[in-house]
mmCIF file of N, CA and C in Angstrom:
data_model
loop_
_atom_site.group_PDB
_atom_site.id
_atom_site.type_symbol
_atom_site.label_atom_id
_atom_site.label_comp_id
_atom_site.label_asym_id
_atom_site.label_seq_id
_atom_site.Cartn_x
_atom_site.Cartn_y
_atom_site.Cartn_z
ATOM 1 N N MET A 230 60.426 103.292 169.152
ATOM 2 C CA MET A 230 61.640 102.650 168.696
ATOM 3 C C MET A 230 62.504 103.701 167.998
ATOM 4 N N SER A 231 63.765 103.748 168.323
ATOM 5 C CA SER A 231 64.656 104.756 167.757
ATOM 6 C C SER A 231 65.203 104.300 166.403
ATOM 7 N N ILE A 232 65.701 105.269 165.642
ATOM 8 C CA ILE A 232 66.266 104.964 164.329
ATOM 9 C C ILE A 232 67.495 104.080 164.472
ATOM 10 N N GLY A 233 68.291 104.320 165.516
ATOM 11 C CA GLY A 233 69.475 103.494 165.754
ATOM 12 C C GLY A 233 69.123 102.038 165.977
ATOM 13 N N ARG A 234 68.033 101.807 166.687
ATOM 14 C CA ARG A 234 67.600 100.430 166.937
ATOM 15 C C ARG A 234 67.124 99.763 165.650
ATOM 16 N N ILE A 235 66.373 100.535 164.840
ATOM 17 C CA ILE A 235 65.887 99.985 163.574
ATOM 18 C C ILE A 235 67.070 99.671 162.664
ATOM 19 N N TRP A 236 68.050 100.581 162.641
ATOM 20 C CA TRP A 236 69.233 100.407 161.790
ATOM 21 C C TRP A 236 70.004 99.148 162.177
ATOM 22 N N SER A 237 70.161 98.941 163.459
ATOM 23 C CA SER A 237 70.962 97.801 163.917
ATOM 24 C C SER A 237 70.178 96.495 163.944
ATOM 25 N N SER A 238 68.872 96.545 163.634
ATOM 26 C CA SER A 238 68.060 95.326 163.698
ATOM 27 C C SER A 238 68.260 94.392 162.503
ATOM 28 N N GLY A 239 69.039 94.791 161.530
ATOM 29 C CA GLY A 239 69.305 93.925 160.380
ATOM 30 C C GLY A 239 69.036 94.641 159.069
ATOM 31 N N LYS A 240 69.086 93.850 157.989
ATOM 32 C CA LYS A 240 68.933 94.416 156.647
ATOM 33 C C LYS A 240 67.561 95.034 156.432
ATOM 34 N N GLY A 241 66.507 94.425 156.957
ATOM 35 C CA GLY A 241 65.152 94.956 156.784
ATOM 36 C C GLY A 241 65.028 96.360 157.360
ATOM 37 N N GLY A 242 65.623 96.596 158.504
ATOM 38 C CA GLY A 242 65.573 97.925 159.124
ATOM 39 C C GLY A 242 66.350 98.945 158.325
ATOM 40 N N LYS A 243 67.496 98.528 157.800
ATOM 41 C CA LYS A 243 68.307 99.439 156.986
ATOM 42 C C LYS A 243 67.575 99.808 155.699
ATOM 43 N N PHE A 244 66.961 98.805 155.063
ATOM 44 C CA PHE A 244 66.208 99.080 153.839
ATOM 45 C C PHE A 244 65.032 100.013 154.120
ATOM 46 N N ALA A 245 64.382 99.843 155.249
ATOM 47 C CA ALA A 245 63.241 100.697 155.611
ATOM 48 C C ALA A 245 63.690 102.141 155.803
ATOM 49 N N ILE A 246 64.798 102.341 156.492
ATOM 50 C CA ILE A 246 65.295 103.700 156.729
ATOM 51 C C ILE A 246 65.757 104.336 155.419
ATOM 52 N N ILE A 247 66.485 103.579 154.613
ATOM 53 C CA ILE A 247 66.961 104.105 153.322
ATOM 54 C C ILE A 247 65.767 104.404 152.412
ATOM 55 N N GLY A 248 64.801 103.500 152.380
ATOM 56 C CA GLY A 248 63.601 103.721 151.566
ATOM 57 C C GLY A 248 62.830 104.963 151.998
ATOM 58 N N CYS A 249 62.654 105.144 153.288
ATOM 59 C CA CYS A 249 61.967 106.340 153.795
ATOM 60 C C CYS A 249 62.753 107.605 153.461
ATOM 61 N N GLY A 250 64.060 107.526 153.575
ATOM 62 C CA GLY A 250 64.900 108.680 153.242
ATOM 63 C C GLY A 250 64.820 109.046 151.772
ATOM 64 N N LEU A 251 64.849 108.044 150.899
ATOM 65 C CA LEU A 251 64.731 108.298 149.460
ATOM 66 C C LEU A 251 63.357 108.872 149.106
ATOM 67 N N TYR A 252 62.325 108.352 149.749
ATOM 68 C CA TYR A 252 60.971 108.859 149.507
ATOM 69 C C TYR A 252 60.851 110.315 149.957
ATOM 70 N N LEU A 253 61.382 110.637 151.100
ATOM 71 C CA LEU A 253 61.365 112.014 151.606
ATOM 72 C C LEU A 253 62.150 112.936 150.673
ATOM 73 N N LEU A 254 63.290 112.464 150.184
ATOM 74 C CA LEU A 254 64.086 113.246 149.235
ATOM 75 C C LEU A 254 63.300 113.488 147.947
ATOM 76 N N TYR A 255 62.613 112.470 147.429
ATOM 77 C CA TYR A 255 61.790 112.597 146.228
ATOM 78 C C TYR A 255 60.691 113.647 146.435
ATOM 79 N N VAL A 256 60.031 113.602 147.579
ATOM 80 C CA VAL A 256 58.951 114.550 147.865
ATOM 81 C C VAL A 256 59.496 115.971 147.959
ATOM 82 N N LEU A 257 60.601 116.155 148.658
ATOM 83 C CA LEU A 257 61.171 117.499 148.811
ATOM 84 C C LEU A 257 61.677 118.050 147.476
ATOM 85 N N LEU A 258 62.375 117.218 146.712
ATOM 86 C CA LEU A 258 62.872 117.670 145.411
ATOM 87 C C LEU A 258 61.714 117.988 144.465
ATOM 88 N N GLY A 259 60.693 117.129 144.451
ATOM 89 C CA GLY A 259 59.565 117.329 143.559
ATOM 90 C C GLY A 259 58.718 118.532 143.918
ATOM 91 N N ALA A 260 58.493 118.736 145.198
ATOM 92 C CA ALA A 260 57.596 119.817 145.618
ATOM 93 C C ALA A 260 58.285 121.169 145.696
ATOM 94 N N ILE A 261 59.585 121.196 145.939
ATOM 95 C CA ILE A 261 60.267 122.480 146.157
ATOM 96 C C ILE A 261 61.261 122.804 145.044
ATOM 97 N N VAL A 262 62.162 121.894 144.748
ATOM 98 C CA VAL A 262 63.256 122.177 143.817
ATOM 99 C C VAL A 262 62.790 122.142 142.356
ATOM 100 N N LEU A 263 62.031 121.116 141.965
ATOM 101 C CA LEU A 263 61.615 120.971 140.568
ATOM 102 C C LEU A 263 60.860 122.191 140.030
ATOM 103 N N PRO A 264 59.869 122.737 140.741
ATOM 104 C CA PRO A 264 59.195 123.925 140.210
ATOM 105 C C PRO A 264 60.134 125.113 139.986
ATOM 106 N N LEU A 265 61.086 125.311 140.861
ATOM 107 C CA LEU A 265 62.043 126.410 140.682
ATOM 108 C C LEU A 265 62.924 126.194 139.454
ATOM 109 N N VAL A 266 63.386 124.966 139.270
ATOM 110 C CA VAL A 266 64.243 124.646 138.125
ATOM 111 C C VAL A 266 63.465 124.782 136.816
ATOM 112 N N VAL A 267 62.245 124.245 136.766
ATOM 113 C CA VAL A 267 61.439 124.320 135.549
ATOM 114 C C VAL A 267 61.155 125.773 135.184
ATOM 115 N N GLU A 268 60.801 126.587 136.158
ATOM 116 C CA GLU A 268 60.514 127.997 135.880
ATOM 117 C C GLU A 268 61.741 128.715 135.318
ATOM 118 N N ARG A 269 62.899 128.477 135.901
ATOM 119 C CA ARG A 269 64.121 129.123 135.398
ATOM 120 C C ARG A 269 64.496 128.634 134.004
ATOM 121 N N VAL A 270 64.346 127.344 133.750
ATOM 122 C CA VAL A 270 64.682 126.792 132.433
ATOM 123 C C VAL A 270 63.742 127.340 131.370
ATOM 124 N N VAL A 271 62.442 127.353 131.654
ATOM 125 C CA VAL A 271 61.471 127.840 130.671
ATOM 126 C C VAL A 271 61.668 129.326 130.414
ATOM 127 N N GLU A 272 61.764 130.118 131.474
ATOM 128 C CA GLU A 272 61.902 131.559 131.293
ATOM 129 C C GLU A 272 63.280 131.951 130.770
ATOM 130 N N GLY A 273 64.265 131.103 130.955
ATOM 131 C CA GLY A 273 65.614 131.416 130.496
ATOM 132 C C GLY A 273 65.976 130.717 129.201
ATOM 133 N N ASP A 274 66.263 129.416 129.280
ATOM 134 C CA ASP A 274 66.767 128.659 128.134
ATOM 135 C C ASP A 274 65.749 128.516 127.003
ATOM 136 N N VAL A 275 64.538 128.087 127.338
ATOM 137 C CA VAL A 275 63.525 127.899 126.294
ATOM 138 C C VAL A 275 63.177 129.234 125.657
ATOM 139 N N SER A 276 63.044 130.250 126.471
ATOM 140 C CA SER A 276 62.754 131.593 125.966
ATOM 141 C C SER A 276 63.852 132.070 125.015
ATOM 142 N N ALA A 277 65.109 131.820 125.368
ATOM 143 C CA ALA A 277 66.231 132.230 124.518
ATOM 144 C C ALA A 277 66.265 131.429 123.211
ATOM 145 N N ARG A 278 66.021 130.125 123.287
ATOM 146 C CA ARG A 278 66.033 129.297 122.074
ATOM 147 C C ARG A 278 64.945 129.691 121.093
ATOM 148 N N LEU A 279 63.767 130.007 121.634
ATOM 149 C CA LEU A 279 62.651 130.382 120.771
ATOM 150 C C LEU A 279 62.659 131.864 120.422
ATOM 151 N N GLU A 280 63.565 132.604 121.048
ATOM 152 C CA GLU A 280 63.660 134.050 120.864
ATOM 153 C C GLU A 280 62.328 134.725 121.146
ATOM 154 N N ARG A 281 61.687 134.278 122.219
ATOM 155 C CA ARG A 281 60.415 134.816 122.669
ATOM 156 C C ARG A 281 60.468 134.965 124.179
ATOM 157 N N LYS A 282 59.851 136.004 124.680
ATOM 158 C CA LYS A 282 59.777 136.178 126.130
ATOM 159 C C LYS A 282 58.651 135.294 126.659
ATOM 160 N N ILE A 283 58.982 134.447 127.622
ATOM 161 C CA ILE A 283 58.009 133.569 128.256
ATOM 162 C C ILE A 283 57.975 133.926 129.734
ATOM 163 N N GLU A 284 56.794 134.190 130.246
ATOM 164 C CA GLU A 284 56.636 134.522 131.663
ATOM 165 C C GLU A 284 55.707 133.514 132.326
ATOM 166 N N ILE A 285 56.058 133.168 133.564
ATOM 167 C CA ILE A 285 55.263 132.230 134.355
ATOM 168 C C ILE A 285 55.073 132.848 135.732
ATOM 169 N N GLU A 286 53.829 132.852 136.215
ATOM 170 C CA GLU A 286 53.560 133.385 137.553
ATOM 171 C C GLU A 286 53.938 132.387 138.635
ATOM 172 N N ASP A 287 53.498 131.118 138.466
ATOM 173 C CA ASP A 287 53.739 130.140 139.525
ATOM 174 C C ASP A 287 53.700 128.729 138.941
ATOM 175 N N ILE A 288 54.525 127.858 139.487
ATOM 176 C CA ILE A 288 54.536 126.443 139.109
ATOM 177 C C ILE A 288 54.452 125.606 140.375
ATOM 178 N N ASP A 289 53.569 124.628 140.354
ATOM 179 C CA ASP A 289 53.453 123.669 141.451
ATOM 180 C C ASP A 289 53.575 122.271 140.879
ATOM 181 N N PHE A 290 54.319 121.419 141.570
ATOM 182 C CA PHE A 290 54.441 120.018 141.174
ATOM 183 C C PHE A 290 53.988 119.168 142.343
ATOM 184 N N ASN A 291 53.104 118.227 142.075
ATOM 185 C CA ASN A 291 52.636 117.307 143.100
ATOM 186 C C ASN A 291 53.323 115.962 142.873
ATOM 187 N N PRO A 292 54.296 115.611 143.706
ATOM 188 C CA PRO A 292 55.029 114.357 143.494
ATOM 189 C C PRO A 292 54.189 113.114 143.761
ATOM 190 N N PHE A 293 53.075 113.256 144.469
ATOM 191 C CA PHE A 293 52.234 112.101 144.766
ATOM 192 C C PHE A 293 51.390 111.695 143.560
ATOM 193 N N THR A 294 50.881 112.682 142.819
ATOM 194 C CA THR A 294 50.067 112.392 141.642
ATOM 195 C C THR A 294 50.851 112.577 140.348
ATOM 196 N N VAL A 295 52.101 113.004 140.435
ATOM 197 C CA VAL A 295 52.972 113.278 139.293
ATOM 198 C C VAL A 295 52.261 114.231 138.327
ATOM 199 N N SER A 296 51.824 115.361 138.873
ATOM 200 C CA SER A 296 51.151 116.368 138.061
ATOM 201 C C SER A 296 51.769 117.739 138.318
ATOM 202 N N MET A 297 51.721 118.571 137.293
ATOM 203 C CA MET A 297 52.282 119.917 137.381
ATOM 204 C C MET A 297 51.216 120.923 136.974
ATOM 205 N N THR A 298 51.137 122.015 137.719
ATOM 206 C CA THR A 298 50.216 123.097 137.407
ATOM 207 C C THR A 298 51.023 124.365 137.205
ATOM 208 N N VAL A 299 50.842 124.978 136.050
ATOM 209 C CA VAL A 299 51.518 126.242 135.733
ATOM 210 C C VAL A 299 50.443 127.313 135.684
ATOM 211 N N GLU A 300 50.594 128.339 136.495
ATOM 212 C CA GLU A 300 49.615 129.430 136.528
ATOM 213 C C GLU A 300 50.201 130.661 135.862
ATOM 214 N N GLY A 301 49.369 131.318 135.064
ATOM 215 C CA GLY A 301 49.751 132.589 134.460
ATOM 216 C C GLY A 301 50.923 132.480 133.506
ATOM 217 N N ILE A 302 50.780 131.697 132.444
ATOM 218 C CA ILE A 302 51.853 131.575 131.458
ATOM 219 C C ILE A 302 51.519 132.455 130.259
ATOM 220 N N SER A 303 52.525 133.166 129.764
ATOM 221 C CA SER A 303 52.321 133.986 128.566
ATOM 222 C C SER A 303 53.574 133.937 127.699
ATOM 223 N N VAL A 304 53.354 133.987 126.391
ATOM 224 C CA VAL A 304 54.436 133.982 125.399
ATOM 225 C C VAL A 304 54.230 135.201 124.513
ATOM 226 N N GLU A 305 55.295 135.982 124.365
ATOM 227 C CA GLU A 305 55.227 137.170 123.514
ATOM 228 C C GLU A 305 55.860 136.880 122.166
ATOM 229 N N ASP A 306 55.386 137.581 121.119
ATOM 230 C CA ASP A 306 56.030 137.445 119.819
ATOM 231 C C ASP A 306 57.223 138.391 119.750
ATOM 232 N N ASP A 307 57.889 138.427 118.601
ATOM 233 C CA ASP A 307 59.087 139.260 118.500
ATOM 234 C C ASP A 307 58.774 140.753 118.484
ATOM 235 N N ARG A 308 57.514 141.117 118.416
ATOM 236 C CA ARG A 308 57.105 142.526 118.503
ATOM 237 C C ARG A 308 56.641 142.882 119.918
ATOM 238 N N GLU A 309 56.872 141.966 120.861
ATOM 239 C CA GLU A 309 56.516 142.109 122.268
ATOM 240 C C GLU A 309 55.009 142.229 122.490
ATOM 241 N N GLU A 310 54.247 141.593 121.624
ATOM 242 C CA GLU A 310 52.805 141.488 121.794
ATOM 243 C C GLU A 310 52.497 140.073 122.262
ATOM 244 N N ILE A 311 51.433 139.911 123.053
ATOM 245 C CA ILE A 311 51.071 138.587 123.562
ATOM 246 C C ILE A 311 50.680 137.689 122.398
ATOM 247 N N LEU A 312 51.341 136.549 122.309
ATOM 248 C CA LEU A 312 51.065 135.557 121.275
ATOM 249 C C LEU A 312 50.160 134.459 121.836
ATOM 250 N N PHE A 313 50.432 134.082 123.078
ATOM 251 C CA PHE A 313 49.671 133.031 123.751
ATOM 252 C C PHE A 313 49.674 133.316 125.241
ATOM 253 N N GLN A 314 48.546 133.046 125.878
ATOM 254 C CA GLN A 314 48.500 133.117 127.335
ATOM 255 C C GLN A 314 47.467 132.137 127.860
ATOM 256 N N ALA A 315 47.705 131.670 129.055
ATOM 257 C CA ALA A 315 46.768 130.750 129.707
ATOM 258 C C ALA A 315 46.736 131.068 131.185
ATOM 259 N N GLY A 316 45.538 131.020 131.746
ATOM 260 C CA GLY A 316 45.395 131.215 133.184
ATOM 261 C C GLY A 316 46.034 130.066 133.940
ATOM 262 N N VAL A 317 45.727 128.850 133.491
ATOM 263 C CA VAL A 317 46.275 127.645 134.128
ATOM 264 C C VAL A 317 46.571 126.609 133.051
ATOM 265 N N MET A 318 47.717 125.966 133.158
ATOM 266 C CA MET A 318 48.059 124.821 132.329
ATOM 267 C C MET A 318 48.381 123.677 133.283
ATOM 268 N N ARG A 319 47.650 122.581 133.145
ATOM 269 C CA ARG A 319 47.841 121.452 134.049
ATOM 270 C C ARG A 319 48.272 120.232 133.248
ATOM 271 N N ALA A 320 49.295 119.552 133.712
ATOM 272 C CA ALA A 320 49.798 118.352 133.056
ATOM 273 C C ALA A 320 49.836 117.211 134.066
ATOM 274 N N ASP A 321 49.109 116.145 133.758
ATOM 275 C CA ASP A 321 49.185 114.922 134.547
ATOM 276 C C ASP A 321 50.069 113.957 133.776
ATOM 277 N N PHE A 322 51.225 113.674 134.347
ATOM 278 C CA PHE A 322 52.194 112.825 133.683
ATOM 279 C C PHE A 322 51.889 111.358 133.944
ATOM 280 N N GLN A 323 52.300 110.511 133.029
ATOM 281 C CA GLN A 323 52.221 109.068 133.240
ATOM 282 C C GLN A 323 53.293 108.689 134.260
ATOM 283 N N MET A 324 53.020 107.700 135.071
ATOM 284 C CA MET A 324 54.007 107.253 136.059
ATOM 285 C C MET A 324 55.275 106.737 135.379
ATOM 286 N N SER A 325 55.163 106.240 134.150
ATOM 287 C CA SER A 325 56.329 105.731 133.437
ATOM 288 C C SER A 325 57.347 106.836 133.159
ATOM 289 N N THR A 326 56.904 108.096 133.212
ATOM 290 C CA THR A 326 57.815 109.224 133.020
ATOM 291 C C THR A 326 58.950 109.184 134.034
ATOM 292 N N LEU A 327 58.639 108.773 135.257
ATOM 293 C CA LEU A 327 59.660 108.712 136.310
ATOM 294 C C LEU A 327 60.713 107.649 136.023
ATOM 295 N N LEU A 328 60.308 106.565 135.404
ATOM 296 C CA LEU A 328 61.233 105.452 135.177
ATOM 297 C C LEU A 328 61.982 105.554 133.860
ATOM 298 N N THR A 329 61.312 106.032 132.814
ATOM 299 C CA THR A 329 61.927 106.040 131.490
ATOM 300 C C THR A 329 62.587 107.365 131.136
ATOM 301 N N LEU A 330 62.320 108.399 131.911
ATOM 302 C CA LEU A 330 62.836 109.755 131.665
ATOM 303 C C LEU A 330 62.364 110.315 130.320
ATOM 304 N N ARG A 331 61.256 109.784 129.800
ATOM 305 C CA ARG A 331 60.599 110.323 128.604
ATOM 306 C C ARG A 331 59.287 110.925 129.069
ATOM 307 N N VAL A 332 59.026 112.139 128.678
ATOM 308 C CA VAL A 332 57.826 112.821 129.122
ATOM 309 C C VAL A 332 56.623 112.300 128.339
ATOM 310 N N SER A 333 55.651 111.754 129.053
ATOM 311 C CA SER A 333 54.389 111.353 128.440
ATOM 312 C C SER A 333 53.262 111.785 129.377
ATOM 313 N N PHE A 334 52.179 112.228 128.780
ATOM 314 C CA PHE A 334 51.082 112.799 129.542
ATOM 315 C C PHE A 334 49.884 111.867 129.574
ATOM 316 N N LYS A 335 49.227 111.833 130.698
ATOM 317 C CA LYS A 335 47.925 111.204 130.802
ATOM 318 C C LYS A 335 46.879 112.240 130.413
ATOM 319 N N GLU A 336 47.119 113.492 130.809
ATOM 320 C CA GLU A 336 46.207 114.583 130.486
ATOM 321 C C GLU A 336 46.999 115.882 130.426
ATOM 322 N N LEU A 337 46.662 116.721 129.469
ATOM 323 C CA LEU A 337 47.236 118.056 129.355
ATOM 324 C C LEU A 337 46.066 119.000 129.149
ATOM 325 N N ALA A 338 45.868 119.928 130.086
ATOM 326 C CA ALA A 338 44.703 120.810 130.035
ATOM 327 C C ALA A 338 45.125 122.270 130.091
ATOM 328 N N LEU A 339 44.495 123.081 129.252
ATOM 329 C CA LEU A 339 44.658 124.537 129.280
ATOM 330 C C LEU A 339 43.341 125.129 129.749
ATOM 331 N N ILE A 340 43.414 125.959 130.758
ATOM 332 C CA ILE A 340 42.226 126.610 131.288
ATOM 333 C C ILE A 340 42.380 128.103 131.054
ATOM 334 N N ASP A 341 41.380 128.686 130.427
ATOM 335 C CA ASP A 341 41.393 130.108 130.088
ATOM 336 C C ASP A 341 42.582 130.438 129.189
ATOM 337 N N GLY A 342 42.790 129.604 128.164
ATOM 338 C CA GLY A 342 43.889 129.809 127.218
ATOM 339 C C GLY A 342 43.445 130.627 126.015
ATOM 340 N N HIS A 343 44.333 131.476 125.552
ATOM 341 C CA HIS A 343 44.047 132.328 124.405
ATOM 342 C C HIS A 343 45.273 132.400 123.510
ATOM 343 N N ALA A 344 45.053 132.222 122.210
ATOM 344 C CA ALA A 344 46.115 132.418 121.220
ATOM 345 C C ALA A 344 45.695 133.597 120.350
ATOM 346 N N PHE A 345 46.616 134.491 120.097
ATOM 347 C CA PHE A 345 46.328 135.692 119.327
ATOM 348 C C PHE A 345 47.039 135.590 117.982
ATOM 349 N N VAL A 346 46.261 135.308 116.951
ATOM 350 C CA VAL A 346 46.810 135.098 115.619
ATOM 351 C C VAL A 346 46.557 136.357 114.795
ATOM 352 N N LYS A 347 47.617 136.853 114.171
ATOM 353 C CA LYS A 347 47.516 138.052 113.342
ATOM 354 C C LYS A 347 48.241 137.818 112.021
ATOM 355 N N ILE A 348 47.719 138.420 110.982
ATOM 356 C CA ILE A 348 48.430 138.429 109.701
ATOM 357 C C ILE A 348 49.263 139.706 109.687
ATOM 358 N N LEU A 349 50.570 139.535 109.587
ATOM 359 C CA LEU A 349 51.478 140.676 109.619
ATOM 360 C C LEU A 349 51.506 141.383 108.263
ATOM 361 N N GLU A 350 52.131 142.539 108.240
ATOM 362 C CA GLU A 350 52.217 143.342 107.018
ATOM 363 C C GLU A 350 52.868 142.571 105.872
ATOM 364 N N GLU A 351 53.828 141.693 106.192
ATOM 365 C CA GLU A 351 54.527 140.922 105.170
ATOM 366 C C GLU A 351 53.680 139.780 104.635
ATOM 367 N N GLY A 352 52.486 139.571 105.209
ATOM 368 C CA GLY A 352 51.609 138.489 104.775
ATOM 369 C C GLY A 352 51.810 137.195 105.531
ATOM 370 N N HIS A 353 52.697 137.181 106.514
ATOM 371 C CA HIS A 353 52.948 135.991 107.328
ATOM 372 C C HIS A 353 52.118 136.053 108.600
ATOM 373 N N LEU A 354 51.897 134.873 109.197
ATOM 374 C CA LEU A 354 51.225 134.824 110.486
ATOM 375 C C LEU A 354 52.230 135.107 111.592
ATOM 376 N N ASN A 355 51.762 135.688 112.695
ATOM 377 C CA ASN A 355 52.661 136.092 113.771
ATOM 378 C C ASN A 355 53.324 134.920 114.498
ATOM 379 N N PHE A 356 52.832 133.706 114.336
ATOM 380 C CA PHE A 356 53.441 132.574 115.035
ATOM 381 C C PHE A 356 54.299 131.679 114.136
ATOM 382 N N GLU A 357 54.503 132.044 112.879
ATOM 383 C CA GLU A 357 55.266 131.201 111.956
ATOM 384 C C GLU A 357 56.713 131.003 112.404
ATOM 385 N N LYS A 358 57.354 132.065 112.865
ATOM 386 C CA LYS A 358 58.747 131.937 113.319
ATOM 387 C C LYS A 358 58.841 131.035 114.544
ATOM 388 N N LEU A 359 57.839 131.105 115.398
ATOM 389 C CA LEU A 359 57.827 130.265 116.596
ATOM 390 C C LEU A 359 57.734 128.796 116.219
ATOM 391 N N ILE A 360 56.885 128.467 115.274
ATOM 392 C CA ILE A 360 56.741 127.072 114.844
ATOM 393 C C ILE A 360 58.012 126.594 114.151
ATOM 394 N N SER A 361 58.577 127.406 113.273
ATOM 395 C CA SER A 361 59.810 126.981 112.596
ATOM 396 C C SER A 361 60.943 126.852 113.611
ATOM 397 N N GLY A 362 60.958 127.680 114.657
ATOM 398 C CA GLY A 362 61.958 127.555 115.715
ATOM 399 C C GLY A 362 61.787 126.273 116.496
ATOM 400 N N CYS A 363 60.539 125.857 116.740
ATOM 401 C CA CYS A 363 60.285 124.596 117.441
ATOM 402 C C CYS A 363 60.721 123.413 116.608
ATOM 403 N N LEU A 364 60.504 123.492 115.306
ATOM 404 C CA LEU A 364 60.859 122.371 114.439
ATOM 405 C C LEU A 364 62.366 122.142 114.378
ATOM 406 N N LEU A 365 63.152 123.180 114.641
ATOM 407 C CA LEU A 365 64.608 123.019 114.643
ATOM 408 C C LEU A 365 65.086 122.165 115.808
ATOM 409 N N TYR A 366 64.299 122.062 116.880
ATOM 410 C CA TYR A 366 64.723 121.368 118.083
ATOM 411 C C TYR A 366 63.989 120.055 118.308
ATOM 412 N N THR A 367 63.320 119.525 117.292
ATOM 413 C CA THR A 367 62.632 118.252 117.448
ATOM 414 C C THR A 367 63.626 117.113 117.289
ATOM 415 N N SER A 368 63.301 115.986 117.868
ATOM 416 C CA SER A 368 64.185 114.831 117.758
ATOM 417 C C SER A 368 63.976 114.169 116.400
ATOM 418 N N PRO A 369 64.993 113.482 115.895
ATOM 419 C CA PRO A 369 64.865 112.830 114.583
ATOM 420 C C PRO A 369 63.884 111.669 114.652
ATOM 421 N N SER A 370 63.290 111.350 113.518
ATOM 422 C CA SER A 370 62.364 110.228 113.465
ATOM 423 C C SER A 370 63.157 108.928 113.513
ATOM 424 N N PRO A 371 62.506 107.808 113.903
ATOM 425 C CA PRO A 371 63.215 106.515 113.927
ATOM 426 C C PRO A 371 63.802 106.144 112.566
ATOM 427 N N ARG A 372 63.102 106.530 111.491
ATOM 428 C CA ARG A 372 63.607 106.214 110.149
ATOM 429 C C ARG A 372 64.905 106.959 109.893
ATOM 430 N N ASP A 373 64.985 108.222 110.329
ATOM 431 C CA ASP A 373 66.218 108.996 110.155
ATOM 432 C C ASP A 373 67.372 108.366 110.923
ATOM 433 N N LEU A 374 67.080 107.827 112.096
ATOM 434 C CA LEU A 374 68.133 107.204 112.902
ATOM 435 C C LEU A 374 68.631 105.912 112.258
ATOM 436 N N SER A 375 67.721 105.136 111.678
ATOM 437 C CA SER A 375 68.144 103.862 111.097
ATOM 438 C C SER A 375 68.959 104.064 109.815
ATOM 439 N N THR A 376 68.720 105.142 109.064
ATOM 440 C CA THR A 376 69.473 105.372 107.839
ATOM 441 C C THR A 376 70.839 106.009 108.091
ATOM 442 N N SER A 377 71.032 106.547 109.281
ATOM 443 C CA SER A 377 72.305 107.224 109.561
ATOM 444 C C SER A 377 73.374 106.259 110.053
ATOM 445 N N ARG A 378 73.034 105.002 110.241
ATOM 446 C CA ARG A 378 74.011 104.031 110.758
ATOM 447 C C ARG A 378 74.847 103.451 109.678
#
């Protein structure tokens, strides 16, 4: 049966073709486009905001299981020494992430992960600036939102 015949067979055929097209678009965007975008955003924007060099070897996203695997991730401190690295970071997202656009995890796993903590000459830990930088970009608490109205 041809696509033209299915299309002209009524609303059910049109919905089937549109549904298949949307599903194919979701699979292509998730498997090909999303990993490229995430890698560029992390290595570019997130790295710039945190003022740390972040490198990623490879990112794979499985749109069927809604899971992402990041291979070879490393974060350098401001002295260009490795602060954190992991062989593999795997995130299994909740299906609700697709509908609510809020990231929630079913599982987050680090495989062969290492954090390198050092006490610097000034007496501070090497990751203190990174944590304070992260805290600047957190969302406000619900209590803060209710008092600002």
